[in-house]
């Protein structure tokens, strides 16, 4: 029984009918998704979503790749190949995959420290993620960032301070409004950061300036080891923008998240910011140092895996509609396993950044003779 998963999951209604109909069984199908709960919105995202065969295979591959990559990262941490912090995204794959497939590469994303899935979906290769986790030169931040600090074009991390990325996201959205480029920023934070003061300061300025920003609370039911009920007086996070419109979407359904994001992008470009609560779940502990079973039961985790897993439930939908075949999905599973395994081997074999690179990349395009202070206040070294 789910005892402390939190109201977010319990209040996210599961659609009774997964499949509505097909226009052409081999190319396209239409699915019913759960109706979003709304705050200060007269209408919300559609409850039927059409998905092509090509897109269905892509979404499945993306979610499966993130799941396999995170499983590999967990094993690398246990074997002490990865040191320091490591926050896994397993269980939340539908959030980043659904959102990414409703925006463009020119749109921006900024998130918290549970960033591996977002780093991959924003364009960093599996090898680039794993090498960064191990601290290798071929990592996406040249081995200097680690788990919490991964970056790509229009992906601003990966931020280690709880909630601090939210005002940064508002700033990115301000740039887009100032440039009038038609792009948006998705600014993500967790339920554990939802009580941080800077979050509401960002909400206020975003509403004042009507910034094209989608604020997203990825509510996985727990902030570290504390359930949402014990941490927040109101767990209806989609309403906590007060004067900001909001909606709650089933974050375990990739198609529901995709449609909600499509709706939200159109809304913020016309009206200003919107708050989305993605009701999701993490299978692992808060980080690798947390077994994740001292504040919830193993039965709770297993029940979510069996009834709400974003990958297996999506796979079931696709097979029920004959949109794809079992053999095609097995082929994807095999290809993903091979890609992640090869990336793991490459990352382990790669070399780490040389010691002389330690003080580089602190400033953009520093002068030729630029120096920075080390831990020793009287010692200065060159910085490139």
C-alpha positions as a Python dict, from the first residue, in 0.01 Angstrom:
ca = {
    (1, 'X'): (0, 0, 0),
    (2, 'X'): (120, 353, -74),
    (3, 'X'): (138, 507, 270),
    (4, 'X'): (348, 820, 229),
    (5, 'X'): (392, 865, -144),
    (6, 'X'): (217, 1198, -103),
    (7, 'X'): (-96, 1361, -231),
    (8, 'X'): (69, 1442, -561),
    (9, 'X'): (52, 1081, -679),
    (10, 'X'): (-279, 1004, -513),
    (11, 'X'): (-448, 1309, -662),
    (12, 'X'): (-324, 1241, -1015),
    (13, 'X'): (-617, 1055, -1164),
    (14, 'X'): (-523, 761, -1383),
    (15, 'X'): (-711, 745, -1714),
    (16, 'X'): (-964, 463, -1726),
    (17, 'X'): (-918, 416, -2098),
    (18, 'X'): (-565, 421, -2229),
    (19, 'X'): (-649, 380, -2596),
    (20, 'X'): (-914, 577, -2782),
    (21, 'X'): (-859, 477, -3141),
    (22, 'X'): (-625, 456, -3435),
    (23, 'X'): (-636, 644, -3762),
    (24, 'X'): (-383, 411, -3914),
    (25, 'X'): (-268, 127, -3690),
    (26, 'X'): (79, 119, -3838),
    (27, 'X'): (154, 493, -3831),
    (28, 'X'): (-48, 679, -3567),
    (29, 'X'): (-266, 628, -3259),
    (30, 'X'): (-469, 847, -3025),
    (31, 'X'): (-452, 798, -2648),
    (32, 'X'): (-651, 930, -2356),
    (33, 'X'): (-451, 1093, -2076),
    (34, 'X'): (-557, 1202, -1729),
    (35, 'X'): (-720, 1542, -1704),
    (36, 'X'): (-493, 1799, -1541),
    (37, 'X'): (-599, 1976, -1224),
    (38, 'X'): (-614, 2350, -1288),
    (39, 'X'): (-551, 2667, -1090),
    (40, 'X'): (-667, 3005, -1227),
    (41, 'X'): (-710, 2853, -1574),
    (42, 'X'): (-1042, 2831, -1756),
    (43, 'X'): (-920, 2544, -1970),
    (44, 'X'): (-620, 2315, -1968),
    (45, 'X'): (-432, 2070, -2187),
    (46, 'X'): (-623, 1826, -2407),
    (47, 'X'): (-713, 1486, -2266),
    (48, 'X'): (-649, 1305, -2594),
    (49, 'X'): (-303, 1293, -2748),
    (50, 'X'): (-209, 1165, -3091),
    (51, 'X'): (127, 994, -3124),
    (52, 'X'): (298, 876, -3441),
    (53, 'X'): (479, 546, -3463),
    (54, 'X'): (810, 727, -3517),
    (55, 'X'): (762, 946, -3210),
    (56, 'X'): (650, 652, -2997),
    (57, 'X'): (969, 461, -3070),
    (58, 'X'): (1175, 774, -3002),
    (59, 'X'): (1014, 843, -2664),
    (60, 'X'): (1054, 481, -2560),
    (61, 'X'): (1420, 477, -2660),
    (62, 'X'): (1490, 804, -2477),
    (63, 'X'): (1327, 690, -2153),
    (64, 'X'): (1492, 348, -2171),
    (65, 'X'): (1833, 508, -2232),
    (66, 'X'): (1798, 733, -1927),
    (67, 'X'): (1687, 438, -1711),
    (68, 'X'): (1979, 221, -1825),
    (69, 'X'): (2225, 511, -1789),
    (70, 'X'): (2110, 578, -1433),
    (71, 'X'): (2131, 211, -1340),
    (72, 'X'): (2487, 212, -1471),
    (73, 'X'): (2567, 528, -1276),
    (74, 'X'): (2439, 365, -958),
    (75, 'X'): (2661, 61, -1015),
    (76, 'X'): (2962, 283, -1090),
    (77, 'X'): (2904, 466, -764),
    (78, 'X'): (2885, 140, -569),
    (79, 'X'): (3213, 28, -727),
    (80, 'X'): (3368, 365, -623),
    (81, 'X'): (3427, 478, -980),
    (82, 'X'): (3200, 775, -902),
    (83, 'X'): (3280, 981, -595),
    (84, 'X'): (3093, 1263, -425),
    (85, 'X'): (2728, 1338, -494),
    (86, 'X'): (2512, 1133, -728),
    (87, 'X'): (2136, 1189, -757),
    (88, 'X'): (1957, 942, -985),
    (89, 'X'): (1655, 1020, -1205),
    (90, 'X'): (1516, 665, -1228),
    (91, 'X'): (1135, 675, -1224),
    (92, 'X'): (1110, 1036, -1343),
    (93, 'X'): (1203, 979, -1708),
    (94, 'X'): (863, 1079, -1847),
    (95, 'X'): (909, 1431, -1710),
    (96, 'X'): (1216, 1529, -1910),
    (97, 'X'): (1129, 1325, -2220),
    (98, 'X'): (775, 1462, -2239),
    (99, 'X'): (885, 1822, -2190),
    (100, 'X'): (1180, 1809, -2428),
    (101, 'X'): (960, 1679, -2707),
    (102, 'X'): (728, 1980, -2682),
    (103, 'X'): (998, 2246, -2698),
    (104, 'X'): (1277, 2330, -2943),
    (105, 'X'): (1657, 2325, -2905),
    (106, 'X'): (1642, 2706, -2896),
    (107, 'X'): (1429, 2698, -2580),
    (108, 'X'): (1619, 2690, -2251),
    (109, 'X'): (1611, 2456, -1952),
    (110, 'X'): (1757, 2492, -1604),
    (111, 'X'): (1714, 2236, -1329),
    (112, 'X'): (1841, 2128, -988),
    (113, 'X'): (2101, 1864, -906),
    (114, 'X'): (1900, 1558, -1023),
    (115, 'X'): (2018, 1645, -1372),
    (116, 'X'): (2151, 1338, -1554),
    (117, 'X'): (1830, 1269, -1746),
    (118, 'X'): (1795, 1632, -1846),
    (119, 'X'): (2159, 1651, -1951),
    (120, 'X'): (2110, 1356, -2185),
    (121, 'X'): (1780, 1471, -2332),
    (122, 'X'): (1925, 1818, -2396),
    (123, 'X'): (2196, 1674, -2619),
    (124, 'X'): (2480, 1537, -2406),
    (125, 'X'): (2576, 1182, -2504),
    (126, 'X'): (2560, 891, -2261),
    (127, 'X'): (2939, 884, -2273),
    (128, 'X'): (2952, 1257, -2193),
    (129, 'X'): (2731, 1205, -1887),
    (130, 'X'): (2907, 896, -1752),
    (131, 'X'): (3256, 1037, -1815),
    (132, 'X'): (3158, 1352, -1626),
    (133, 'X'): (3027, 1147, -1337),
    (134, 'X'): (3357, 959, -1314),
    (135, 'X'): (3554, 1284, -1345),
    (136, 'X'): (3715, 1229, -1683),
    (137, 'X'): (3843, 1484, -1936),
    (138, 'X'): (3590, 1365, -2195),
    (139, 'X'): (3298, 1449, -1966),
    (140, 'X'): (3058, 1725, -2068),
    (141, 'X'): (3224, 1962, -1819),
    (142, 'X'): (3572, 1811, -1870),
    (143, 'X'): (3544, 1616, -1547),
    (144, 'X'): (3518, 1925, -1327),
    (145, 'X'): (3144, 1940, -1269),
    (146, 'X'): (3039, 1592, -1168),
    (147, 'X'): (2681, 1485, -1104),
    (148, 'X'): (2533, 1825, -1023),
    (149, 'X'): (2702, 2046, -1284),
    (150, 'X'): (2639, 1937, -1641),
    (151, 'X'): (2579, 2185, -1920),
    (152, 'X'): (2493, 2194, -2289),
    (153, 'X'): (2368, 2453, -2535),
    (154, 'X'): (2062, 2617, -2379),
    (155, 'X'): (2090, 2381, -2081),
    (156, 'X'): (2206, 2573, -1776),
    (157, 'X'): (2256, 2284, -1537),
    (158, 'X'): (2260, 2115, -1292),
    (159, 'X'): (2266, 2346, -983),
    (160, 'X'): (2373, 2234, -638),
    (161, 'X'): (2204, 2493, -416),
    (162, 'X'): (1844, 2402, -334),
    (163, 'X'): (1605, 2632, -518),
    (164, 'X'): (1874, 2874, -637),
    (165, 'X'): (1818, 2784, -1003),
    (166, 'X'): (1463, 2924, -996),
    (167, 'X'): (1556, 3295, -1004),
    (168, 'X'): (1826, 3210, -1259),
    (169, 'X'): (1556, 3059, -1478),
    (170, 'X'): (1351, 3377, -1446),
    (171, 'X'): (1659, 3567, -1562),
    (172, 'X'): (1698, 3343, -1866),
    (173, 'X'): (1332, 3400, -1951),
    (174, 'X'): (1387, 3776, -1913),
    (175, 'X'): (1663, 3753, -2175),
    (176, 'X'): (1426, 3579, -2414),
    (177, 'X'): (1156, 3838, -2360),
    (178, 'X'): (1409, 4119, -2402),
    (179, 'X'): (1537, 3970, -2728),
    (180, 'X'): (1180, 3892, -2840),
    (181, 'X'): (1306, 3566, -2990),
    (182, 'X'): (992, 3359, -2936),
    (183, 'X'): (1165, 3115, -2701),
    (184, 'X'): (1086, 3010, -2346),
    (185, 'X'): (1267, 2879, -2039),
    (186, 'X'): (1162, 2572, -1841),
    (187, 'X'): (1272, 2622, -1481),
    (188, 'X'): (1258, 2305, -1271),
    (189, 'X'): (1278, 2247, -898),
    (190, 'X'): (1169, 1970, -661),
    (191, 'X'): (904, 1955, -392),
    (192, 'X'): (1185, 1990, -138),
    (193, 'X'): (1273, 2332, -281),
    (194, 'X'): (911, 2447, -300),
    (195, 'X'): (931, 2618, 39),
    (196, 'X'): (1242, 2823, -45),
    (197, 'X'): (1197, 3198, -35),
    (198, 'X'): (1381, 3273, -358),
    (199, 'X'): (1129, 3060, -547),
    (200, 'X'): (851, 3304, -461),
    (201, 'X'): (1067, 3607, -529),
    (202, 'X'): (1120, 3466, -878),
    (203, 'X'): (746, 3403, -917),
    (204, 'X'): (674, 3765, -826),
    (205, 'X'): (915, 3925, -1073),
    (206, 'X'): (816, 3678, -1346),
    (207, 'X'): (450, 3775, -1308),
    (208, 'X'): (531, 4148, -1294),
    (209, 'X'): (727, 4129, -1618),
    (210, 'X'): (514, 3856, -1782),
    (211, 'X'): (819, 3642, -1852),
    (212, 'X'): (793, 3342, -2089),
    (213, 'X'): (882, 3093, -1817),
    (214, 'X'): (732, 2755, -1731),
    (215, 'X'): (810, 2687, -1366),
    (216, 'X'): (799, 2311, -1303),
    (217, 'X'): (784, 2143, -964),
    (218, 'X'): (895, 1781, -1011),
    (219, 'X'): (710, 1643, -712),
    (220, 'X'): (847, 1294, -643),
    (221, 'X'): (684, 1270, -303),
    (222, 'X'): (991, 1322, -86),
    (223, 'X'): (1236, 1601, -14),
    (224, 'X'): (1544, 1403, 86),
    (225, 'X'): (1390, 1171, 349),
    (226, 'X'): (1087, 1382, 435),
    (227, 'X'): (746, 1316, 281),
    (228, 'X'): (566, 1613, 128),
    (229, 'X'): (294, 1595, 397),
    (230, 'X'): (550, 1645, 672),
    (231, 'X'): (728, 1931, 492),
    (232, 'X'): (451, 2141, 339),
    (233, 'X'): (122, 2268, 484),
    (234, 'X'): (-14, 2274, 128),
    (235, 'X'): (97, 1993, -103),
    (236, 'X'): (-102, 2129, -396),
    (237, 'X'): (216, 2267, -546),
    (238, 'X'): (47, 2373, -869),
    (239, 'X'): (-154, 2630, -668),
    (240, 'X'): (141, 2766, -471),
    (241, 'X'): (216, 3035, -726),
    (242, 'X'): (-95, 3202, -578),
    (243, 'X'): (-159, 3467, -844),
    (244, 'X'): (24, 3255, -1106),
    (245, 'X'): (-189, 3007, -1302),
    (246, 'X'): (-93, 2645, -1260),
    (247, 'X'): (-177, 2285, -1339),
    (248, 'X'): (-95, 1939, -1212),
    (249, 'X'): (-6, 1668, -1464),
    (250, 'X'): (59, 1296, -1427),
    (251, 'X'): (438, 1300, -1442),
    (252, 'X'): (449, 923, -1498),
    (253, 'X'): (278, 953, -1838),
    (254, 'X'): (511, 1082, -2109),
    (255, 'X'): (222, 1174, -2341),
    (256, 'X'): (39, 1369, -2068),
    (257, 'X'): (357, 1561, -1986),
    (258, 'X'): (420, 1633, -2353),
    (259, 'X'): (68, 1771, -2404),
    (260, 'X'): (84, 1977, -2083),
    (261, 'X'): (414, 2129, -2194),
    (262, 'X'): (279, 2206, -2540),
    (263, 'X'): (-14, 2385, -2376),
    (264, 'X'): (215, 2565, -2131),
    (265, 'X'): (459, 2690, -2395),
    (266, 'X'): (178, 2841, -2598),
    (267, 'X'): (34, 2997, -2281),
    (268, 'X'): (353, 3160, -2149),
    (269, 'X'): (441, 3313, -2486),
    (270, 'X'): (104, 3489, -2486),
    (271, 'X'): (34, 3554, -2118),
    (272, 'X'): (343, 3518, -1903),
    (273, 'X'): (452, 3249, -1655),
    (274, 'X'): (274, 2926, -1567),
    (275, 'X'): (341, 2673, -1291),
    (276, 'X'): (331, 2298, -1363),
    (277, 'X'): (341, 2033, -1093),
    (278, 'X'): (466, 1702, -1232),
    (279, 'X'): (344, 1427, -1000),
    (280, 'X'): (620, 1168, -1029),
    (281, 'X'): (826, 926, -818),
    (282, 'X'): (1190, 839, -766),
    (283, 'X'): (1287, 477, -718),
    (284, 'X'): (1630, 538, -567),
    (285, 'X'): (1711, 728, -252),
    (286, 'X'): (1760, 1102, -251),
    (287, 'X'): (2124, 1041, -335),
    (288, 'X'): (2347, 735, -338),
    (289, 'X'): (2417, 779, 33),
    (290, 'X'): (2046, 732, 103),
    (291, 'X'): (1910, 375, 77),
    (292, 'X'): (1563, 524, 35),
    (293, 'X'): (1391, 269, 259),
    (294, 'X'): (1412, 424, 606),
    (295, 'X'): (1119, 661, 541),
    (296, 'X'): (914, 448, 299),
    (297, 'X'): (857, 76, 256),
    (298, 'X'): (998, -147, -14),
    (299, 'X'): (639, -247, -87),
    (300, 'X'): (552, 113, -169),
    (301, 'X'): (834, 139, -421),
    (302, 'X'): (744, -196, -574),
    (303, 'X'): (378, -99, -611),
    (304, 'X'): (470, 215, -804),
    (305, 'X'): (703, 12, -1027),
    (306, 'X'): (425, -236, -1101),
    (307, 'X'): (137, 7, -1153),
    (308, 'X'): (277, 343, -1263),
    (309, 'X'): (623, 294, -1413),
    (310, 'X'): (658, 544, -1700),
    (311, 'X'): (841, 303, -1930),
    (312, 'X'): (645, -19, -1884),
    (313, 'X'): (310, 162, -1890),
    (314, 'X'): (402, 342, -2212),
    (315, 'X'): (523, 15, -2363),
    (316, 'X'): (190, -147, -2277),
    (317, 'X'): (-2, 134, -2446),
    (318, 'X'): (199, 99, -2765),
    (319, 'X'): (158, -277, -2781),
    (320, 'X'): (-216, -259, -2711),
    (321, 'X'): (-265, -28, -3007),
    (322, 'X'): (-39, -231, -3237),
    (323, 'X'): (155, 86, -3299),
    (324, 'X'): (480, -105, -3249),
    (325, 'X'): (572, -470, -3211),
    (326, 'X'): (729, -657, -2923),
    (327, 'X'): (1031, -737, -3141),
    (328, 'X'): (1088, -369, -3218),
    (329, 'X'): (1091, -285, -2850),
    (330, 'X'): (1326, -572, -2772),
    (331, 'X'): (1558, -441, -3042),
    (332, 'X'): (1556, -96, -2880),
    (333, 'X'): (1631, -253, -2540),
    (334, 'X'): (1926, -439, -2689),
    (335, 'X'): (2059, -132, -2870),
    (336, 'X'): (2029, 81, -2558),
    (337, 'X'): (2205, -179, -2345),
    (338, 'X'): (2488, -195, -2597),
    (339, 'X'): (2522, 184, -2622),
    (340, 'X'): (2533, 235, -2245),
    (341, 'X'): (2775, -55, -2190),
    (342, 'X'): (3014, 76, -2454),
    (343, 'X'): (2989, 429, -2313),
    (344, 'X'): (3065, 297, -1965),
    (345, 'X'): (3378, 118, -2087),
    (346, 'X'): (3498, 427, -2271),
    (347, 'X'): (3436, 650, -1971),
    (348, 'X'): (3630, 424, -1736),
    (349, 'X'): (3922, 404, -1981),
    (350, 'X'): (3936, 781, -2035),
    (351, 'X'): (4192, 996, -1856),
    (352, 'X'): (4113, 1261, -1598),
    (353, 'X'): (4181, 1632, -1644),
    (354, 'X'): (4549, 1720, -1586),
    (355, 'X'): (4644, 1904, -1270),
    (356, 'X'): (4740, 2216, -1464),
    (357, 'X'): (4377, 2255, -1576),
    (358, 'X'): (4256, 2299, -1219),
    (359, 'X'): (4230, 2679, -1232),
    (360, 'X'): (4110, 2711, -1593),
    (361, 'X'): (3757, 2799, -1709),
    (362, 'X'): (3681, 3024, -1413),
    (363, 'X'): (3622, 3329, -1634),
    (364, 'X'): (3522, 3355, -1999),
    (365, 'X'): (3806, 3464, -2228),
    (366, 'X'): (4044, 3594, -1959),
    (367, 'X'): (4341, 3810, -2056),
    (368, 'X'): (4663, 3629, -2146),
    (369, 'X'): (4835, 3703, -1812),
    (370, 'X'): (4525, 3654, -1597),
    (371, 'X'): (4584, 3488, -1258),
    (372, 'X'): (4363, 3370, -973),
    (373, 'X'): (4427, 3315, -606),
    (374, 'X'): (4458, 2958, -479),
    (375, 'X'): (4360, 2826, -138),
    (376, 'X'): (4682, 2985, -20),
    (377, 'X'): (4600, 3360, -8),
    (378, 'X'): (4947, 3460, -124),
    (379, 'X'): (4981, 3215, -413),
    (380, 'X'): (4857, 3317, -758),
    (381, 'X'): (4836, 3087, -1061),
    (382, 'X'): (4758, 3135, -1428),
    (383, 'X'): (4399, 3082, -1538),
    (384, 'X'): (4296, 3027, -1899),
}
